[in-house]
Amino acid sequence: MTHCKLEIACFNADSAVIAELGGADRIELCDNMTEGGTTPTIETILEVRDNSKLELYIMVRPRGGDFLYSAEEFTEMENTISYLKNTGINGFVFGVLHSDKTVDTLRNKELVELAKPLPCTFHRAFDQVSDPLAALEEVITCGFHNILTSGNYPTAIEGIDDLERLIEKAAGRITIIPGGGVRSGNIRTLKEKLNTSFFHSSAMTAHTGFAELQEVRALKQQLNAS
């Protein structure tokens, strides 16, 4: 059985502390939970970096809504990556689409190149694409290390069959990270079916905005169970 790791989406510094206490392997730091995650403030990023030894990936998303960005918004994303890559973080999370719901390979490549040597995750903008298998190849071409996706369904459990197909098609060229409604009550099912090394959860059982220590520990326990 593949050894699996756990990434926790954190929308504040307190959640990052909880994620580490609970045994998580990586933090995806965001702001604005109600918007599905946007770029966190530099103050929050530095606070988390100063107080956590975990890998820290930063969401780069200037606003909620769609994943089509104006020239000004794209410049903001470039500036964010240029500045943050030297603050001791470990990676970035972003995704840019065209209006026809295909991957904007030109802009994504630019951001991936800018982020080097840090790795990048293509986030759940992937769940908006019109052709997931074609998008998979495009994202790989852009140089991403990971794709965070629910298999183009509202939750990873609903998209489990499509996630399995994506993982098979990826064939080790990129890590598919199942996310979306992943909780301790279903992560074992996902792990048993999906041959992947990372899972993603907010570790919230209620919409509090904060990760829950008991849930992080339960998620890790289920991942470690043989």
PDB file of C-alpha atoms in Angstrom:
ATOM      1  CA  MET A   1       0.000   0.000   0.000  1.00  0.00           C
ATOM      2  CA  THR A   2       1.325   3.442  -0.927  1.00  0.00           C
ATOM      3  CA  HIS A   3       2.504   5.534   2.007  1.00  0.00           C
ATOM      4  CA  CYS A   4       0.127   8.481   2.044  1.00  0.00           C
ATOM      5  CA  LYS A   5       0.613  12.001   3.320  1.00  0.00           C
ATOM      6  CA  LEU A   6      -1.907  14.603   4.428  1.00  0.00           C
ATOM      7  CA  GLU A   7      -2.158  18.232   3.340  1.00  0.00           C
ATOM      8  CA  ILE A   8      -4.419  20.519   5.366  1.00  0.00           C
ATOM      9  CA  ALA A   9      -6.000  23.617   3.838  1.00  0.00           C
ATOM     10  CA  CYS A  10      -5.608  26.347   6.461  1.00  0.00           C
ATOM     11  CA  PHE A  11      -7.408  29.674   6.292  1.00  0.00           C
ATOM     12  CA  ASN A  12      -5.621  31.236   9.273  1.00  0.00           C
ATOM     13  CA  ALA A  13      -2.505  30.840  11.403  1.00  0.00           C
ATOM     14  CA  ASP A  14      -4.358  29.009  14.192  1.00  0.00           C
ATOM     15  CA  SER A  15      -5.373  26.245  11.788  1.00  0.00           C
ATOM     16  CA  ALA A  16      -1.747  25.807  10.769  1.00  0.00           C
ATOM     17  CA  VAL A  17      -0.809  25.206  14.404  1.00  0.00           C
ATOM     18  CA  ILE A  18      -3.630  22.665  14.700  1.00  0.00           C
ATOM     19  CA  ALA A  19      -2.558  20.929  11.481  1.00  0.00           C
ATOM     20  CA  GLU A  20       0.966  20.456  12.786  1.00  0.00           C
ATOM     21  CA  LEU A  21      -0.198  19.266  16.206  1.00  0.00           C
ATOM     22  CA  GLY A  22      -2.462  16.742  14.513  1.00  0.00           C
ATOM     23  CA  GLY A  23       0.353  15.223  12.486  1.00  0.00           C
ATOM     24  CA  ALA A  24      -0.293  16.723   9.049  1.00  0.00           C
ATOM     25  CA  ASP A  25       2.522  16.620   6.510  1.00  0.00           C
ATOM     26  CA  ARG A  26       1.884  19.868   4.652  1.00  0.00           C
ATOM     27  CA  ILE A  27      -0.075  23.098   4.943  1.00  0.00           C
ATOM     28  CA  GLU A  28      -1.840  24.811   2.065  1.00  0.00           C
ATOM     29  CA  LEU A  29      -2.281  28.345   3.364  1.00  0.00           C
ATOM     30  CA  CYS A  30      -5.157  30.457   2.007  1.00  0.00           C
ATOM     31  CA  ASP A  31      -7.478  33.271   2.974  1.00  0.00           C
ATOM     32  CA  ASN A  32     -11.234  33.714   2.461  1.00  0.00           C
ATOM     33  CA  MET A  33     -12.765  30.288   3.021  1.00  0.00           C
ATOM     34  CA  THR A  34     -16.133  31.460   1.667  1.00  0.00           C
ATOM     35  CA  GLU A  35     -14.454  32.300  -1.661  1.00  0.00           C
ATOM     36  CA  GLY A  36     -12.827  28.887  -1.898  1.00  0.00           C
ATOM     37  CA  GLY A  37      -9.434  30.307  -0.973  1.00  0.00           C
ATOM     38  CA  THR A  38      -7.449  33.381  -2.027  1.00  0.00           C
ATOM     39  CA  THR A  39      -3.894  34.621  -1.450  1.00  0.00           C
ATOM     40  CA  PRO A  40      -3.236  35.003   2.290  1.00  0.00           C
ATOM     41  CA  THR A  41      -1.704  38.150   3.733  1.00  0.00           C
ATOM     42  CA  ILE A  42       2.058  38.395   4.049  1.00  0.00           C
ATOM     43  CA  GLU A  43       1.606  38.799   7.809  1.00  0.00           C
ATOM     44  CA  THR A  44      -0.201  35.466   8.054  1.00  0.00           C
ATOM     45  CA  ILE A  45       2.340  33.743   5.825  1.00  0.00           C
ATOM     46  CA  LEU A  46       5.279  34.940   7.908  1.00  0.00           C
ATOM     47  CA  GLU A  47       3.527  34.048  11.161  1.00  0.00           C
ATOM     48  CA  VAL A  48       2.892  30.503   9.960  1.00  0.00           C
ATOM     49  CA  ARG A  49       6.417  30.144   8.570  1.00  0.00           C
ATOM     50  CA  ASP A  50       7.933  31.326  11.836  1.00  0.00           C
ATOM     51  CA  ASN A  51       5.833  28.932  13.929  1.00  0.00           C
ATOM     52  CA  SER A  52       5.646  25.786  11.819  1.00  0.00           C
ATOM     53  CA  LYS A  53       8.193  23.267  10.601  1.00  0.00           C
ATOM     54  CA  LEU A  54       5.778  21.739   8.091  1.00  0.00           C
ATOM     55  CA  GLU A  55       6.014  22.152   4.342  1.00  0.00           C
ATOM     56  CA  LEU A  56       4.107  25.328   3.478  1.00  0.00           C
ATOM     57  CA  TYR A  57       2.397  25.872   0.132  1.00  0.00           C
ATOM     58  CA  ILE A  58       0.793  29.248  -0.569  1.00  0.00           C
ATOM     59  CA  MET A  59      -2.378  29.831  -2.572  1.00  0.00           C
ATOM     60  CA  VAL A  60      -1.884  32.469  -5.265  1.00  0.00           C
ATOM     61  CA  ARG A  61      -5.355  33.647  -6.240  1.00  0.00           C
ATOM     62  CA  PRO A  62      -6.093  37.378  -6.275  1.00  0.00           C
ATOM     63  CA  ARG A  63      -9.869  36.982  -5.897  1.00  0.00           C
ATOM     64  CA  GLY A  64     -12.693  34.471  -5.702  1.00  0.00           C
ATOM     65  CA  GLY A  65     -14.932  33.618  -8.622  1.00  0.00           C
ATOM     66  CA  ASP A  66     -13.656  32.249 -11.911  1.00  0.00           C
ATOM     67  CA  PHE A  67     -10.071  31.512 -12.919  1.00  0.00           C
ATOM     68  CA  LEU A  68      -9.829  33.960 -15.819  1.00  0.00           C
ATOM     69  CA  TYR A  69      -7.575  36.825 -14.849  1.00  0.00           C
ATOM     70  CA  SER A  70      -7.108  40.313 -16.218  1.00  0.00           C
ATOM     71  CA  ALA A  71      -3.646  41.611 -17.103  1.00  0.00           C
ATOM     72  CA  GLU A  72      -3.571  43.496 -13.807  1.00  0.00           C
ATOM     73  CA  GLU A  73      -4.582  40.420 -11.819  1.00  0.00           C
ATOM     74  CA  PHE A  74      -1.992  38.275 -13.573  1.00  0.00           C
ATOM     75  CA  THR A  75       0.709  40.848 -12.799  1.00  0.00           C
ATOM     76  CA  GLU A  76      -0.393  40.693  -9.168  1.00  0.00           C
ATOM     77  CA  MET A  77       0.053  36.905  -9.230  1.00  0.00           C
ATOM     78  CA  GLU A  78       3.530  37.281 -10.729  1.00  0.00           C
ATOM     79  CA  ASN A  79       4.511  39.831  -8.096  1.00  0.00           C
ATOM     80  CA  THR A  80       3.190  37.627  -5.301  1.00  0.00           C
ATOM     81  CA  ILE A  81       5.251  34.647  -6.452  1.00  0.00           C
ATOM     82  CA  SER A  82       8.387  36.750  -6.992  1.00  0.00           C
ATOM     83  CA  TYR A  83       8.179  38.134  -3.483  1.00  0.00           C
ATOM     84  CA  LEU A  84       7.077  35.023  -1.587  1.00  0.00           C
ATOM     85  CA  LYS A  85       9.551  32.554  -3.103  1.00  0.00           C
ATOM     86  CA  ASN A  86      12.239  34.089  -0.903  1.00  0.00           C
ATOM     87  CA  THR A  87      10.340  33.917   2.396  1.00  0.00           C
ATOM     88  CA  GLY A  88      11.134  30.310   3.277  1.00  0.00           C
ATOM     89  CA  ILE A  89       7.939  28.764   1.924  1.00  0.00           C
ATOM     90  CA  ASN A  90       8.002  25.460   0.025  1.00  0.00           C
ATOM     91  CA  GLY A  91       5.607  25.780  -2.911  1.00  0.00           C
ATOM     92  CA  PHE A  92       2.689  27.526  -4.610  1.00  0.00           C
ATOM     93  CA  VAL A  93      -0.898  26.651  -5.503  1.00  0.00           C
ATOM     94  CA  PHE A  94      -2.666  28.318  -8.443  1.00  0.00           C
ATOM     95  CA  GLY A  95      -4.408  27.737 -11.754  1.00  0.00           C
ATOM     96  CA  VAL A  96      -5.357  29.860 -14.756  1.00  0.00           C
ATOM     97  CA  LEU A  97      -8.038  28.929 -17.308  1.00  0.00           C
ATOM     98  CA  HIS A  98      -9.317  30.274 -20.621  1.00  0.00           C
ATOM     99  CA  SER A  99     -12.950  31.310 -21.049  1.00  0.00           C
ATOM    100  CA  ASP A 100     -13.659  28.003 -22.857  1.00  0.00           C
ATOM    101  CA  LYS A 101     -12.602  26.100 -19.708  1.00  0.00           C
ATOM    102  CA  THR A 102      -9.295  24.905 -21.088  1.00  0.00           C
ATOM    103  CA  VAL A 103      -5.950  25.346 -19.346  1.00  0.00           C
ATOM    104  CA  ASP A 104      -4.152  28.619 -20.117  1.00  0.00           C
ATOM    105  CA  THR A 105      -0.824  26.919 -20.757  1.00  0.00           C
ATOM    106  CA  LEU A 106       1.049  30.122 -21.595  1.00  0.00           C
ATOM    107  CA  ARG A 107       0.209  31.927 -18.369  1.00  0.00           C
ATOM    108  CA  ASN A 108       0.558  28.843 -16.173  1.00  0.00           C
ATOM    109  CA  LYS A 109       3.985  28.080 -17.646  1.00  0.00           C
ATOM    110  CA  GLU A 110       5.081  31.637 -16.928  1.00  0.00           C
ATOM    111  CA  LEU A 111       4.081  31.318 -13.273  1.00  0.00           C
ATOM    112  CA  VAL A 112       5.639  27.852 -12.881  1.00  0.00           C
ATOM    113  CA  GLU A 113       8.910  29.162 -14.344  1.00  0.00           C
ATOM    114  CA  LEU A 114       8.785  32.182 -12.059  1.00  0.00           C
ATOM    115  CA  ALA A 115       8.244  29.946  -9.025  1.00  0.00           C
ATOM    116  CA  LYS A 116      11.286  27.749  -9.704  1.00  0.00           C
ATOM    117  CA  PRO A 117      12.927  26.036  -7.914  1.00  0.00           C
ATOM    118  CA  LEU A 118       9.759  25.751  -5.802  1.00  0.00           C
ATOM    119  CA  PRO A 119       7.117  23.208  -6.927  1.00  0.00           C
ATOM    120  CA  CYS A 120       3.585  24.196  -7.911  1.00  0.00           C
ATOM    121  CA  THR A 121       0.161  22.608  -7.489  1.00  0.00           C
ATOM    122  CA  PHE A 122      -2.604  23.255 -10.037  1.00  0.00           C
ATOM    123  CA  HIS A 123      -5.586  23.815  -7.731  1.00  0.00           C
ATOM    124  CA  ARG A 124      -9.261  23.031  -8.069  1.00  0.00           C
ATOM    125  CA  ALA A 125      -9.625  25.266 -11.091  1.00  0.00           C
ATOM    126  CA  PHE A 126      -9.003  21.829 -12.606  1.00  0.00           C
ATOM    127  CA  ASP A 127     -12.539  20.857 -11.607  1.00  0.00           C
ATOM    128  CA  GLN A 128     -13.868  23.505 -14.006  1.00  0.00           C
ATOM    129  CA  VAL A 129     -12.179  22.146 -17.133  1.00  0.00           C
ATOM    130  CA  SER A 130     -14.273  20.772 -19.977  1.00  0.00           C
ATOM    131  CA  ASP A 131     -11.965  17.821 -20.785  1.00  0.00           C
ATOM    132  CA  PRO A 132     -10.077  16.544 -17.705  1.00  0.00           C
ATOM    133  CA  LEU A 133      -7.843  14.063 -19.523  1.00  0.00           C
ATOM    134  CA  ALA A 134      -6.740  16.678 -22.065  1.00  0.00           C
ATOM    135  CA  ALA A 135      -6.264  19.198 -19.237  1.00  0.00           C
ATOM    136  CA  LEU A 136      -4.110  16.667 -17.375  1.00  0.00           C
ATOM    137  CA  GLU A 137      -1.641  16.604 -20.271  1.00  0.00           C
ATOM    138  CA  GLU A 138      -1.639  20.396 -20.496  1.00  0.00           C
ATOM    139  CA  VAL A 139      -0.963  20.805 -16.777  1.00  0.00           C
ATOM    140  CA  ILE A 140       1.899  18.307 -16.998  1.00  0.00           C
ATOM    141  CA  THR A 141       3.324  20.257 -19.950  1.00  0.00           C
ATOM    142  CA  CYS A 142       3.245  23.432 -17.841  1.00  0.00           C
ATOM    143  CA  GLY A 143       5.598  21.843 -15.312  1.00  0.00           C
ATOM    144  CA  PHE A 144       3.301  21.462 -12.304  1.00  0.00           C
ATOM    145  CA  HIS A 145       4.191  18.846  -9.685  1.00  0.00           C
ATOM    146  CA  ASN A 146       0.645  18.258  -8.408  1.00  0.00           C
ATOM    147  CA  ILE A 147      -3.034  18.612  -9.292  1.00  0.00           C
ATOM    148  CA  LEU A 148      -5.578  19.159  -6.526  1.00  0.00           C
ATOM    149  CA  THR A 149      -8.927  17.862  -7.732  1.00  0.00           C
ATOM    150  CA  SER A 150     -12.196  16.209  -6.758  1.00  0.00           C
ATOM    151  CA  GLY A 151     -12.353  14.485 -10.136  1.00  0.00           C
ATOM    152  CA  ASN A 152     -14.596  17.247 -11.526  1.00  0.00           C
ATOM    153  CA  TYR A 153     -17.352  16.488  -9.028  1.00  0.00           C
ATOM    154  CA  PRO A 154     -18.404  18.469  -5.926  1.00  0.00           C
ATOM    155  CA  THR A 155     -16.549  16.004  -3.682  1.00  0.00           C
ATOM    156  CA  ALA A 156     -13.727  13.504  -4.100  1.00  0.00           C
ATOM    157  CA  ILE A 157     -15.969  10.614  -3.055  1.00  0.00           C
ATOM    158  CA  GLU A 158     -18.414  11.466  -5.844  1.00  0.00           C
ATOM    159  CA  GLY A 159     -15.527  11.776  -8.283  1.00  0.00           C
ATOM    160  CA  ILE A 160     -13.640   8.672  -7.125  1.00  0.00           C
ATOM    161  CA  ASP A 161     -13.943   6.812 -10.446  1.00  0.00           C
ATOM    162  CA  ASP A 162     -12.743   9.823 -12.426  1.00  0.00           C
ATOM    163  CA  LEU A 163      -9.918  10.351  -9.942  1.00  0.00           C
ATOM    164  CA  GLU A 164      -8.861   6.761 -10.493  1.00  0.00           C
ATOM    165  CA  ARG A 165      -8.784   7.338 -14.269  1.00  0.00           C
ATOM    166  CA  LEU A 166      -6.753  10.530 -13.862  1.00  0.00           C
ATOM    167  CA  ILE A 167      -4.223   8.786 -11.625  1.00  0.00           C
ATOM    168  CA  GLU A 168      -3.866   5.921 -14.092  1.00  0.00           C
ATOM    169  CA  LYS A 169      -3.434   8.340 -17.013  1.00  0.00           C
ATOM    170  CA  ALA A 170      -0.928  10.435 -15.059  1.00  0.00           C
ATOM    171  CA  ALA A 171       1.184   7.292 -14.627  1.00  0.00           C
ATOM    172  CA  GLY A 172       3.487   8.889 -12.073  1.00  0.00           C
ATOM    173  CA  ARG A 173       4.246  11.974 -14.188  1.00  0.00           C
ATOM    174  CA  ILE A 174       2.379  14.223 -11.732  1.00  0.00           C
ATOM    175  CA  THR A 175       0.796  13.664  -8.308  1.00  0.00           C
ATOM    176  CA  ILE A 176      -2.993  13.730  -8.243  1.00  0.00           C
ATOM    177  CA  ILE A 177      -4.139  15.003  -4.823  1.00  0.00           C
ATOM    178  CA  PRO A 178      -7.780  14.130  -4.058  1.00  0.00           C
ATOM    179  CA  GLY A 179      -9.525  16.997  -2.291  1.00  0.00           C
ATOM    180  CA  GLY A 180     -13.067  18.200  -1.744  1.00  0.00           C
ATOM    181  CA  GLY A 181     -15.080  16.875   1.165  1.00  0.00           C
ATOM    182  CA  VAL A 182     -12.256  14.572   2.276  1.00  0.00           C
ATOM    183  CA  ARG A 183     -12.834  13.661   5.911  1.00  0.00           C
ATOM    184  CA  SER A 184     -11.877  10.926   8.360  1.00  0.00           C
ATOM    185  CA  GLY A 185     -15.107   9.096   7.549  1.00  0.00           C
ATOM    186  CA  ASN A 186     -14.272   8.635   3.867  1.00  0.00           C
ATOM    187  CA  ILE A 187     -10.504   8.954   3.453  1.00  0.00           C
ATOM    188  CA  ARG A 188      -9.980   5.215   3.990  1.00  0.00           C
ATOM    189  CA  THR A 189     -12.294   4.476   1.044  1.00  0.00           C
ATOM    190  CA  LEU A 190     -10.389   6.943  -1.122  1.00  0.00           C
ATOM    191  CA  LYS A 191      -7.026   5.545  -0.064  1.00  0.00           C
ATOM    192  CA  GLU A 192      -8.039   1.959  -0.796  1.00  0.00           C
ATOM    193  CA  LYS A 193      -9.143   2.776  -4.354  1.00  0.00           C
ATOM    194  CA  LEU A 194      -6.716   5.518  -5.378  1.00  0.00           C
ATOM    195  CA  ASN A 195      -3.023   4.835  -5.928  1.00  0.00           C
ATOM    196  CA  THR A 196      -1.743   8.251  -4.900  1.00  0.00           C
ATOM    197  CA  SER A 197       0.573   9.612  -2.222  1.00  0.00           C
ATOM    198  CA  PHE A 198      -1.192  12.766  -0.962  1.00  0.00           C
ATOM    199  CA  PHE A 199      -4.675  13.657   0.242  1.00  0.00           C
ATOM    200  CA  HIS A 200      -6.097  17.123   0.968  1.00  0.00           C
ATOM    201  CA  SER A 201      -8.623  18.203   3.607  1.00  0.00           C
ATOM    202  CA  SER A 202      -9.637  21.293   5.548  1.00  0.00           C
ATOM    203  CA  ALA A 203     -10.212  18.995   8.558  1.00  0.00           C
ATOM    204  CA  MET A 204     -13.420  20.864   9.406  1.00  0.00           C
ATOM    205  CA  THR A 205     -16.545  18.973  10.401  1.00  0.00           C
ATOM    206  CA  ALA A 206     -18.427  22.277  10.697  1.00  0.00           C
ATOM    207  CA  HIS A 207     -17.952  25.587   8.881  1.00  0.00           C
ATOM    208  CA  THR A 208     -16.002  27.191  11.690  1.00  0.00           C
ATOM    209  CA  GLY A 209     -13.120  28.415   9.559  1.00  0.00           C
ATOM    210  CA  PHE A 210     -10.678  26.467  11.734  1.00  0.00           C
ATOM    211  CA  ALA A 211      -9.145  23.026  11.329  1.00  0.00           C
ATOM    212  CA  GLU A 212     -10.143  20.627  14.115  1.00  0.00           C
ATOM    213  CA  LEU A 213      -7.386  18.817  15.983  1.00  0.00           C
ATOM    214  CA  GLN A 214      -9.405  15.650  16.514  1.00  0.00           C
ATOM    215  CA  GLU A 215     -10.266  15.499  12.799  1.00  0.00           C
ATOM    216  CA  VAL A 216      -6.649  16.006  11.671  1.00  0.00           C
ATOM    217  CA  ARG A 217      -5.584  13.168  13.964  1.00  0.00           C
ATOM    218  CA  ALA A 218      -8.426  10.958  12.728  1.00  0.00           C
ATOM    219  CA  LEU A 219      -7.503  11.642   9.092  1.00  0.00           C
ATOM    220  CA  LYS A 220      -3.888  10.649   9.768  1.00  0.00           C
ATOM    221  CA  GLN A 221      -4.987   7.567  11.691  1.00  0.00           C
ATOM    222  CA  GLN A 222      -7.096   6.396   8.769  1.00  0.00           C
ATOM    223  CA  LEU A 223      -4.265   7.043   6.298  1.00  0.00           C
ATOM    224  CA  ASN A 224      -1.807   5.091   8.460  1.00  0.00           C
ATOM    225  CA  ALA A 225      -4.170   2.154   9.010  1.00  0.00           C
ATOM    226  CA  SER A 226      -3.105  -0.946   7.120  1.00  0.00           C
TER     227      SER A 226
END
